[in-house]
mmCIF file with all atom_site columns, C-alpha atoms in Angstrom:
data_model
loop_
_atom_site.group_PDB
_atom_site.id
_atom_site.type_symbol
_atom_site.label_atom_id
_atom_site.label_alt_id
_atom_site.label_comp_id
_atom_site.label_asym_id
_atom_site.label_entity_id
_atom_site.label_seq_id
_atom_site.pdbx_PDB_ins_code
_atom_site.Cartn_x
_atom_site.Cartn_y
_atom_site.Cartn_z
_atom_site.occupancy
_atom_site.B_iso_or_equiv
_atom_site.pdbx_formal_charge
_atom_site.auth_seq_id
_atom_site.auth_comp_id
_atom_site.auth_asym_id
_atom_site.auth_atom_id
_atom_site.pdbx_PDB_model_num
ATOM 1   C CA . MET I 1 1   ? 75.621  58.983 50.839  1.00 49.00 ? 1   MET I CA 1
ATOM 2   C CA . ALA I 1 2   ? 77.005  60.321 54.094  1.00 50.00 ? 2   ALA I CA 1
ATOM 3   C CA . ALA I 1 3   ? 76.105  58.702 57.403  1.00 52.00 ? 3   ALA I CA 1
ATOM 4   C CA . ASN I 1 4   ? 74.163  60.698 59.967  1.00 53.00 ? 4   ASN I CA 1
ATOM 5   C CA . THR I 1 5   ? 76.810  61.737 62.527  1.00 51.00 ? 5   THR I CA 1
ATOM 6   C CA . THR I 1 6   ? 74.698  63.815 64.848  1.00 50.00 ? 6   THR I CA 1
ATOM 7   C CA . ALA I 1 7   ? 74.893  62.413 68.365  1.00 49.00 ? 7   ALA I CA 1
ATOM 8   C CA . LYS I 1 8   ? 71.858  62.166 70.550  1.00 51.00 ? 8   LYS I CA 1
ATOM 9   C CA . LYS I 1 9   ? 71.926  64.130 73.786  1.00 53.00 ? 9   LYS I CA 1
ATOM 10  C CA . THR I 1 10  ? 72.049  61.838 76.768  1.00 51.00 ? 10  THR I CA 1
ATOM 11  C CA . THR I 1 11  ? 70.426  62.583 80.091  1.00 56.00 ? 11  THR I CA 1
ATOM 12  C CA . ALA I 1 12  ? 73.910  62.999 81.602  1.00 59.00 ? 12  ALA I CA 1
ATOM 13  C CA . ASP I 1 13  ? 74.477  66.050 79.407  1.00 74.00 ? 13  ASP I CA 1
ATOM 14  C CA . GLU I 1 14  ? 71.283  67.800 80.477  1.00 88.00 ? 14  GLU I CA 1
ATOM 15  C CA . LEU I 1 15  ? 71.099  70.173 83.415  1.00 91.00 ? 15  LEU I CA 1
ATOM 16  C CA . HIS I 1 16  ? 68.972  69.093 86.359  1.00 91.00 ? 16  HIS I CA 1
ATOM 17  C CA . PRO I 1 17  ? 68.558  70.354 89.943  1.00 92.00 ? 17  PRO I CA 1
ATOM 18  C CA . CYS I 1 18  ? 71.303  69.532 92.389  1.00 93.00 ? 18  CYS I CA 1
ATOM 19  C CA . GLU I 1 19  ? 70.595  66.478 94.566  1.00 93.00 ? 19  GLU I CA 1
ATOM 20  C CA . CYS I 1 20  ? 70.768  68.466 97.814  1.00 93.00 ? 20  CYS I CA 1
ATOM 21  C CA . ALA I 1 21  ? 67.781  70.581 96.710  1.00 92.00 ? 21  ALA I CA 1
ATOM 22  C CA . ALA I 1 22  ? 65.552  67.498 97.087  1.00 93.00 ? 22  ALA I CA 1
ATOM 23  C CA . TYR I 1 23  ? 65.891  67.486 100.885 1.00 94.00 ? 23  TYR I CA 1
ATOM 24  C CA . ASP I 1 24  ? 64.051  69.410 103.579 1.00 93.00 ? 24  ASP I CA 1
ATOM 25  C CA . ALA I 1 25  ? 63.361  68.978 107.283 1.00 92.00 ? 25  ALA I CA 1
ATOM 26  C CA . LEU I 1 26  ? 60.330  69.555 109.469 1.00 88.00 ? 26  LEU I CA 1
ATOM 27  C CA . PRO I 1 27  ? 60.306  70.034 113.240 1.00 85.00 ? 27  PRO I CA 1
ATOM 28  C CA . ALA I 1 28  ? 59.565  66.723 114.963 1.00 79.00 ? 28  ALA I CA 1
ATOM 29  C CA . ASP I 1 29  ? 56.990  68.241 117.331 1.00 82.00 ? 29  ASP I CA 1
ATOM 30  C CA . LEU I 1 30  ? 54.432  69.297 114.706 1.00 80.00 ? 30  LEU I CA 1
ATOM 31  C CA . THR I 1 31  ? 50.792  68.958 115.729 1.00 81.00 ? 31  THR I CA 1
ATOM 32  C CA . ASP I 1 32  ? 47.773  68.415 113.486 1.00 81.00 ? 32  ASP I CA 1
ATOM 33  C CA . ALA I 1 33  ? 46.740  72.015 114.169 1.00 82.00 ? 33  ALA I CA 1
ATOM 34  C CA . ASP I 1 34  ? 50.131  73.237 112.911 1.00 80.00 ? 34  ASP I CA 1
ATOM 35  C CA . LEU I 1 35  ? 49.811  71.143 109.774 1.00 78.00 ? 35  LEU I CA 1
ATOM 36  C CA . GLU I 1 36  ? 46.283  72.429 109.083 1.00 82.00 ? 36  GLU I CA 1
ATOM 37  C CA . SER I 1 37  ? 47.214  76.072 109.592 1.00 84.00 ? 37  SER I CA 1
ATOM 38  C CA . GLY I 1 38  ? 50.540  75.775 107.793 1.00 79.00 ? 38  GLY I CA 1
ATOM 39  C CA . ASP I 1 39  ? 52.127  77.653 110.705 1.00 81.00 ? 39  ASP I CA 1
ATOM 40  C CA . TYR I 1 40  ? 55.442  75.812 110.867 1.00 82.00 ? 40  TYR I CA 1
ATOM 41  C CA . GLU I 1 41  ? 58.931  76.245 109.494 1.00 86.00 ? 41  GLU I CA 1
ATOM 42  C CA . VAL I 1 42  ? 60.356  74.040 106.755 1.00 87.00 ? 42  VAL I CA 1
ATOM 43  C CA . PHE I 1 43  ? 64.152  73.863 106.745 1.00 89.00 ? 43  PHE I CA 1
ATOM 44  C CA . ASP I 1 44  ? 65.914  73.286 103.447 1.00 91.00 ? 44  ASP I CA 1
ATOM 45  C CA . THR I 1 45  ? 69.431  73.446 102.064 1.00 90.00 ? 45  THR I CA 1
ATOM 46  C CA . GLY I 1 46  ? 68.705  76.627 100.122 1.00 91.00 ? 46  GLY I CA 1
ATOM 47  C CA . CYS I 1 47  ? 70.170  75.105 96.970  1.00 91.00 ? 47  CYS I CA 1
ATOM 48  C CA . THR I 1 48  ? 68.965  76.441 93.620  1.00 92.00 ? 48  THR I CA 1
ATOM 49  C CA . ALA I 1 49  ? 71.899  75.138 91.562  1.00 93.00 ? 49  ALA I CA 1
ATOM 50  C CA . THR I 1 50  ? 71.576  73.082 88.419  1.00 93.00 ? 50  THR I CA 1
ATOM 51  C CA . THR I 1 51  ? 74.220  70.637 87.327  1.00 94.00 ? 51  THR I CA 1
ATOM 52  C CA . LYS I 1 52  ? 74.992  67.828 84.890  1.00 93.00 ? 52  LYS I CA 1
ATOM 53  C CA . ARG I 1 53  ? 76.206  65.687 87.791  1.00 92.00 ? 53  ARG I CA 1
ATOM 54  C CA . GLN I 1 54  ? 74.468  64.458 90.905  1.00 91.00 ? 54  GLN I CA 1
ATOM 55  C CA . PHE I 1 55  ? 75.739  67.349 93.056  1.00 93.00 ? 55  PHE I CA 1
ATOM 56  C CA . ALA I 1 56  ? 76.889  70.848 92.216  1.00 93.00 ? 56  ALA I CA 1
ATOM 57  C CA . PRO I 1 57  ? 80.499  71.412 93.345  1.00 93.00 ? 57  PRO I CA 1
ATOM 58  C CA . GLY I 1 58  ? 80.662  71.320 97.152  1.00 92.00 ? 58  GLY I CA 1
ATOM 59  C CA . HIS I 1 59  ? 76.995  70.484 97.568  1.00 94.00 ? 59  HIS I CA 1
ATOM 60  C CA . ASP I 1 60  ? 77.651  66.934 98.726  1.00 93.00 ? 60  ASP I CA 1
ATOM 61  C CA . ALA I 1 61  ? 79.265  68.507 101.809 1.00 93.00 ? 61  ALA I CA 1
ATOM 62  C CA . LYS I 1 62  ? 76.331  70.892 102.058 1.00 94.00 ? 62  LYS I CA 1
ATOM 63  C CA . LEU I 1 63  ? 73.896  67.955 102.144 1.00 94.00 ? 63  LEU I CA 1
ATOM 64  C CA . LYS I 1 64  ? 76.087  66.080 104.633 1.00 94.00 ? 64  LYS I CA 1
ATOM 65  C CA . SER I 1 65  ? 76.138  69.005 107.083 1.00 94.00 ? 65  SER I CA 1
ATOM 66  C CA . PHE I 1 66  ? 72.381  69.537 106.587 1.00 94.00 ? 66  PHE I CA 1
ATOM 67  C CA . LEU I 1 67  ? 71.668  65.893 107.449 1.00 94.00 ? 67  LEU I CA 1
ATOM 68  C CA . ILE I 1 68  ? 73.936  65.974 110.502 1.00 94.00 ? 68  ILE I CA 1
ATOM 69  C CA . LYS I 1 69  ? 72.472  69.237 111.823 1.00 92.00 ? 69  LYS I CA 1
ATOM 70  C CA . HIS I 1 70  ? 68.828  68.300 111.414 1.00 92.00 ? 70  HIS I CA 1
ATOM 71  C CA . GLY I 1 71  ? 69.347  64.635 112.299 1.00 91.00 ? 71  GLY I CA 1
ATOM 72  C CA . ALA I 1 72  ? 70.892  65.631 115.625 1.00 90.00 ? 72  ALA I CA 1
ATOM 73  C CA . ALA I 1 73  ? 68.061  68.115 116.241 1.00 89.00 ? 73  ALA I CA 1
ATOM 74  C CA . GLY I 1 74  ? 65.543  65.295 115.791 1.00 87.00 ? 74  GLY I CA 1
ATOM 75  C CA . HIS I 1 75  ? 63.829  66.858 112.799 1.00 88.00 ? 75  HIS I CA 1
ATOM 76  C CA . ASP I 1 76  ? 61.780  64.818 110.330 1.00 87.00 ? 76  ASP I CA 1
ATOM 77  C CA . ILE I 1 77  ? 63.887  64.741 107.138 1.00 92.00 ? 77  ILE I CA 1
ATOM 78  C CA . ARG I 1 78  ? 62.153  64.342 103.784 1.00 92.00 ? 78  ARG I CA 1
ATOM 79  C CA . ARG I 1 79  ? 63.440  63.639 100.285 1.00 93.00 ? 79  ARG I CA 1
ATOM 80  C CA . ASN I 1 80  ? 61.200  65.007 97.530  1.00 91.00 ? 80  ASN I CA 1
ATOM 81  C CA . GLU I 1 81  ? 61.386  63.094 94.287  1.00 88.00 ? 81  GLU I CA 1
ATOM 82  C CA . GLY I 1 82  ? 58.825  63.444 91.527  1.00 86.00 ? 82  GLY I CA 1
ATOM 83  C CA . GLY I 1 83  ? 56.318  65.155 93.815  1.00 86.00 ? 83  GLY I CA 1
ATOM 84  C CA . VAL I 1 84  ? 56.520  62.383 96.439  1.00 91.00 ? 84  VAL I CA 1
ATOM 85  C CA . ALA I 1 85  ? 58.112  63.160 99.803  1.00 88.00 ? 85  ALA I CA 1
ATOM 86  C CA . THR I 1 86  ? 59.767  60.251 101.601 1.00 89.00 ? 86  THR I CA 1
ATOM 87  C CA . SER I 1 87  ? 60.412  60.700 105.351 1.00 89.00 ? 87  SER I CA 1
ATOM 88  C CA . ALA I 1 88  ? 63.253  58.902 107.095 1.00 90.00 ? 88  ALA I CA 1
ATOM 89  C CA . SER I 1 89  ? 66.063  59.505 109.546 1.00 90.00 ? 89  SER I CA 1
ATOM 90  C CA . ALA I 1 90  ? 69.201  61.357 108.492 1.00 91.00 ? 90  ALA I CA 1
ATOM 91  C CA . GLU I 1 91  ? 71.197  58.136 108.639 1.00 92.00 ? 91  GLU I CA 1
ATOM 92  C CA . GLN I 1 92  ? 68.718  56.325 106.373 1.00 92.00 ? 92  GLN I CA 1
ATOM 93  C CA . HIS I 1 93  ? 68.761  59.115 103.784 1.00 92.00 ? 93  HIS I CA 1
ATOM 94  C CA . ALA I 1 94  ? 72.563  59.360 103.917 1.00 92.00 ? 94  ALA I CA 1
ATOM 95  C CA . ALA I 1 95  ? 73.017  55.603 103.455 1.00 93.00 ? 95  ALA I CA 1
ATOM 96  C CA . ARG I 1 96  ? 72.466  56.026 99.717  1.00 92.00 ? 96  ARG I CA 1
ATOM 97  C CA . TYR I 1 97  ? 75.640  58.163 99.425  1.00 93.00 ? 97  TYR I CA 1
ATOM 98  C CA . ALA I 1 98  ? 79.323  57.438 100.007 1.00 93.00 ? 98  ALA I CA 1
ATOM 99  C CA . PHE I 1 99  ? 79.367  59.843 102.965 1.00 93.00 ? 99  PHE I CA 1
ATOM 100 C CA . GLY I 1 100 ? 76.614  57.953 104.823 1.00 92.00 ? 100 GLY I CA 1
ATOM 101 C CA . HIS I 1 101 ? 78.941  56.676 107.550 1.00 94.00 ? 101 HIS I CA 1
ATOM 102 C CA . MET I 1 102 ? 80.123  60.253 108.199 1.00 95.00 ? 102 MET I CA 1
ATOM 103 C CA . VAL I 1 103 ? 76.543  61.430 108.708 1.00 94.00 ? 103 VAL I CA 1
ATOM 104 C CA . ALA I 1 104 ? 75.826  58.601 111.163 1.00 94.00 ? 104 ALA I CA 1
ATOM 105 C CA . ALA I 1 105 ? 78.988  59.406 113.144 1.00 95.00 ? 105 ALA I CA 1
ATOM 106 C CA . GLY I 1 106 ? 78.276  63.147 113.013 1.00 94.00 ? 106 GLY I CA 1
ATOM 107 C CA . VAL I 1 107 ? 74.714  62.756 114.305 1.00 93.00 ? 107 VAL I CA 1
ATOM 108 C CA . LYS I 1 108 ? 75.938  60.528 117.137 1.00 94.00 ? 108 LYS I CA 1
ATOM 109 C CA . ARG I 1 109 ? 78.696  63.004 118.033 1.00 95.00 ? 109 ARG I CA 1
ATOM 110 C CA . ALA I 1 110 ? 76.278  65.953 117.954 1.00 92.00 ? 110 ALA I CA 1
ATOM 111 C CA . GLU I 1 111 ? 73.812  64.117 120.209 1.00 91.00 ? 111 GLU I CA 1
ATOM 112 C CA . GLU I 1 112 ? 76.591  63.269 122.688 1.00 93.00 ? 112 GLU I CA 1
ATOM 113 C CA . LYS I 1 113 ? 77.710  66.888 122.627 1.00 94.00 ? 113 LYS I CA 1
ATOM 114 C CA . ALA I 1 114 ? 74.152  68.073 123.350 1.00 91.00 ? 114 ALA I CA 1
ATOM 115 C CA . VAL I 1 115 ? 73.882  65.676 126.310 1.00 93.00 ? 115 VAL I CA 1
ATOM 116 C CA . GLU I 1 116 ? 77.217  66.923 127.693 1.00 96.00 ? 116 GLU I CA 1
ATOM 117 C CA . LYS I 1 117 ? 76.143  70.550 127.225 1.00 95.00 ? 117 LYS I CA 1
ATOM 118 C CA . ALA I 1 118 ? 72.891  69.887 129.111 1.00 95.00 ? 118 ALA I CA 1
ATOM 119 C CA . ARG I 1 119 ? 74.805  68.168 131.930 1.00 96.00 ? 119 ARG I CA 1
ATOM 120 C CA . LYS I 1 120 ? 77.160  71.137 132.272 1.00 96.00 ? 120 LYS I CA 1
ATOM 121 C CA . ALA I 1 121 ? 74.212  73.559 132.280 1.00 95.00 ? 121 ALA I CA 1
ATOM 122 C CA . GLU I 1 122 ? 72.618  71.572 135.123 1.00 95.00 ? 122 GLU I CA 1
ATOM 123 C CA . GLU I 1 123 ? 75.889  71.672 137.067 1.00 94.00 ? 123 GLU I CA 1
ATOM 124 C CA . ARG I 1 124 ? 76.143  75.454 136.583 1.00 93.00 ? 124 ARG I CA 1
ATOM 125 C CA . ALA I 1 125 ? 72.540  75.920 137.702 1.00 92.00 ? 125 ALA I CA 1
ATOM 126 C CA . ALA I 1 126 ? 73.159  73.760 140.780 1.00 91.00 ? 126 ALA I CA 1
ATOM 127 C CA . ARG I 1 127 ? 76.309  75.726 141.675 1.00 87.00 ? 127 ARG I CA 1
ATOM 128 C CA . LYS I 1 128 ? 74.465  78.993 141.180 1.00 88.00 ? 128 LYS I CA 1
ATOM 129 C CA . ALA I 1 129 ? 71.558  77.874 143.379 1.00 87.00 ? 129 ALA I CA 1
ATOM 130 C CA . ALA I 1 130 ? 73.829  76.528 146.147 1.00 82.00 ? 130 ALA I CA 1
ATOM 131 C CA . PRO I 1 131 ? 74.681  78.944 148.947 1.00 81.00 ? 131 PRO I CA 1
ATOM 132 C CA . LYS I 1 132 ? 78.061  80.497 148.445 1.00 77.00 ? 132 LYS I CA 1
ATOM 133 C CA . ALA I 1 133 ? 80.667  79.815 151.093 1.00 74.00 ? 133 ALA I CA 1
ATOM 134 C CA . LYS I 1 134 ? 82.275  83.064 152.046 1.00 78.00 ? 134 LYS I CA 1
ATOM 135 C CA . ALA I 1 135 ? 86.025  83.136 152.359 1.00 79.00 ? 135 ALA I CA 1
ATOM 136 C CA . PRO I 1 136 ? 87.037  83.874 155.911 1.00 81.00 ? 136 PRO I CA 1
ATOM 137 C CA . LYS I 1 137 ? 88.013  87.477 156.501 1.00 88.00 ? 137 LYS I CA 1
ATOM 138 C CA . LYS I 1 138 ? 91.743  87.933 157.042 1.00 91.00 ? 138 LYS I CA 1
ATOM 139 C CA . VAL I 1 139 ? 92.581  89.223 160.511 1.00 91.00 ? 139 VAL I CA 1
ATOM 140 C CA . THR I 1 140 ? 95.918  90.295 161.953 1.00 93.00 ? 140 THR I CA 1
ATOM 141 C CA . ALA I 1 141 ? 96.415  89.548 165.651 1.00 94.00 ? 141 ALA I CA 1
ATOM 142 C CA . LYS I 1 142 ? 99.209  89.478 168.204 1.00 93.00 ? 142 LYS I CA 1
ATOM 143 C CA . VAL I 1 143 ? 99.773  86.102 169.846 1.00 92.00 ? 143 VAL I CA 1
ATOM 144 C CA . GLY I 1 144 ? 102.371 86.367 172.562 1.00 91.00 ? 144 GLY I CA 1
ATOM 145 C CA . ARG I 1 145 ? 105.172 88.551 171.174 1.00 91.00 ? 145 ARG I CA 1
ATOM 146 C CA . ALA I 1 146 ? 104.579 87.659 167.494 1.00 91.00 ? 146 ALA I CA 1
ATOM 147 C CA . THR I 1 147 ? 101.992 89.073 165.051 1.00 93.00 ? 147 THR I CA 1
ATOM 148 C CA . PHE I 1 148 ? 100.182 86.654 162.697 1.00 93.00 ? 148 PHE I CA 1
ATOM 149 C CA . THR I 1 149 ? 97.647  86.897 159.893 1.00 93.00 ? 149 THR I CA 1
ATOM 150 C CA . GLY I 1 150 ? 94.792  84.393 160.036 1.00 93.00 ? 150 GLY I CA 1
ATOM 151 C CA . HIS I 1 151 ? 91.016  84.261 160.391 1.00 92.00 ? 151 HIS I CA 1
ATOM 152 C CA . MET I 1 152 ? 88.429  84.002 163.101 1.00 91.00 ? 152 MET I CA 1
ATOM 153 C CA . ASP I 1 153 ? 86.549  80.751 163.727 1.00 89.00 ? 153 ASP I CA 1
ATOM 154 C CA . GLY I 1 154 ? 83.997  81.600 166.376 1.00 89.00 ? 154 GLY I CA 1
ATOM 155 C CA . ASP I 1 155 ? 86.018  82.825 169.384 1.00 91.00 ? 155 ASP I CA 1
ATOM 156 C CA . HIS I 1 156 ? 89.243  81.232 168.147 1.00 92.00 ? 156 HIS I CA 1
ATOM 157 C CA . PHE I 1 157 ? 91.955  82.982 166.167 1.00 94.00 ? 157 PHE I CA 1
ATOM 158 C CA . VAL I 1 158 ? 93.257  80.497 163.551 1.00 94.00 ? 158 VAL I CA 1
ATOM 159 C CA . TYR I 1 159 ? 96.724  81.000 162.029 1.00 94.00 ? 159 TYR I CA 1
ATOM 160 C CA . GLU I 1 160 ? 99.614  79.008 160.567 1.00 93.00 ? 160 GLU I CA 1
ATOM 161 C CA . VAL I 1 161 ? 103.095 78.490 161.948 1.00 92.00 ? 161 VAL I CA 1
ATOM 162 C CA . LYS I 1 162 ? 105.614 76.461 159.911 1.00 92.00 ? 162 LYS I CA 1
ATOM 163 C CA . GLY I 1 163 ? 102.813 75.007 157.766 1.00 91.00 ? 163 GLY I CA 1
ATOM 164 C CA . LYS I 1 164 ? 100.729 73.820 160.715 1.00 94.00 ? 164 LYS I CA 1
ATOM 165 C CA . GLU I 1 165 ? 97.398  75.303 161.722 1.00 93.00 ? 165 GLU I CA 1
ATOM 166 C CA . ARG I 1 166 ? 97.210  76.756 165.222 1.00 93.00 ? 166 ARG I CA 1
ATOM 167 C CA . ARG I 1 167 ? 94.190  77.939 167.224 1.00 93.00 ? 167 ARG I CA 1
ATOM 168 C CA . THR I 1 168 ? 94.148  80.157 170.255 1.00 93.00 ? 168 THR I CA 1
ATOM 169 C CA . LEU I 1 169 ? 91.776  82.032 172.512 1.00 92.00 ? 169 LEU I CA 1
ATOM 170 C CA . LYS I 1 170 ? 94.586  84.225 173.865 1.00 91.00 ? 170 LYS I CA 1
ATOM 171 C CA . PHE I 1 171 ? 95.306  86.959 171.300 1.00 91.00 ? 171 PHE I CA 1
ATOM 172 C CA . GLN I 1 172 ? 95.027  90.696 170.808 1.00 90.00 ? 172 GLN I CA 1
ATOM 173 C CA . ALA I 1 173 ? 93.600  92.105 167.573 1.00 86.00 ? 173 ALA I CA 1
ATOM 174 C CA . ALA I 1 174 ? 96.157  94.294 165.861 1.00 79.00 ? 174 ALA I CA 1
#
């Protein structure tokens, strides 16, 4: 009698959804009215891949960038498993993977970048709102026998000679 040599299929050989498809993010500023009406946007990775492994090829990087982007934006990140959604920060969700430290560093870097961008925007707005100093109009005038190019400061003609600034009330406009 021959032995039964058919192997059982293991769960590792079966196709299942990619791990990154289990994640989505909700805006952090949702109100009860938004939740009741369903008038809000749910962000997801857009993954529809099936795989025998935990991630489809390249989808671990896809999940990492998703967690960094939405973690830095302050979104509520959920992991859906078996019909139960678990909310946590991007760093907490990423801690279960080998790239968890990269997500934590990426979120921190993105937040610092956003703060710097806001600071620069404030500086630009302040410069734009400040009165602009007009460059003095260049004037050519004759002082004594020589002709110089300078600018007017009130009644004074201001010009340079040998790198030193000179002022005079006695000049003729050329």
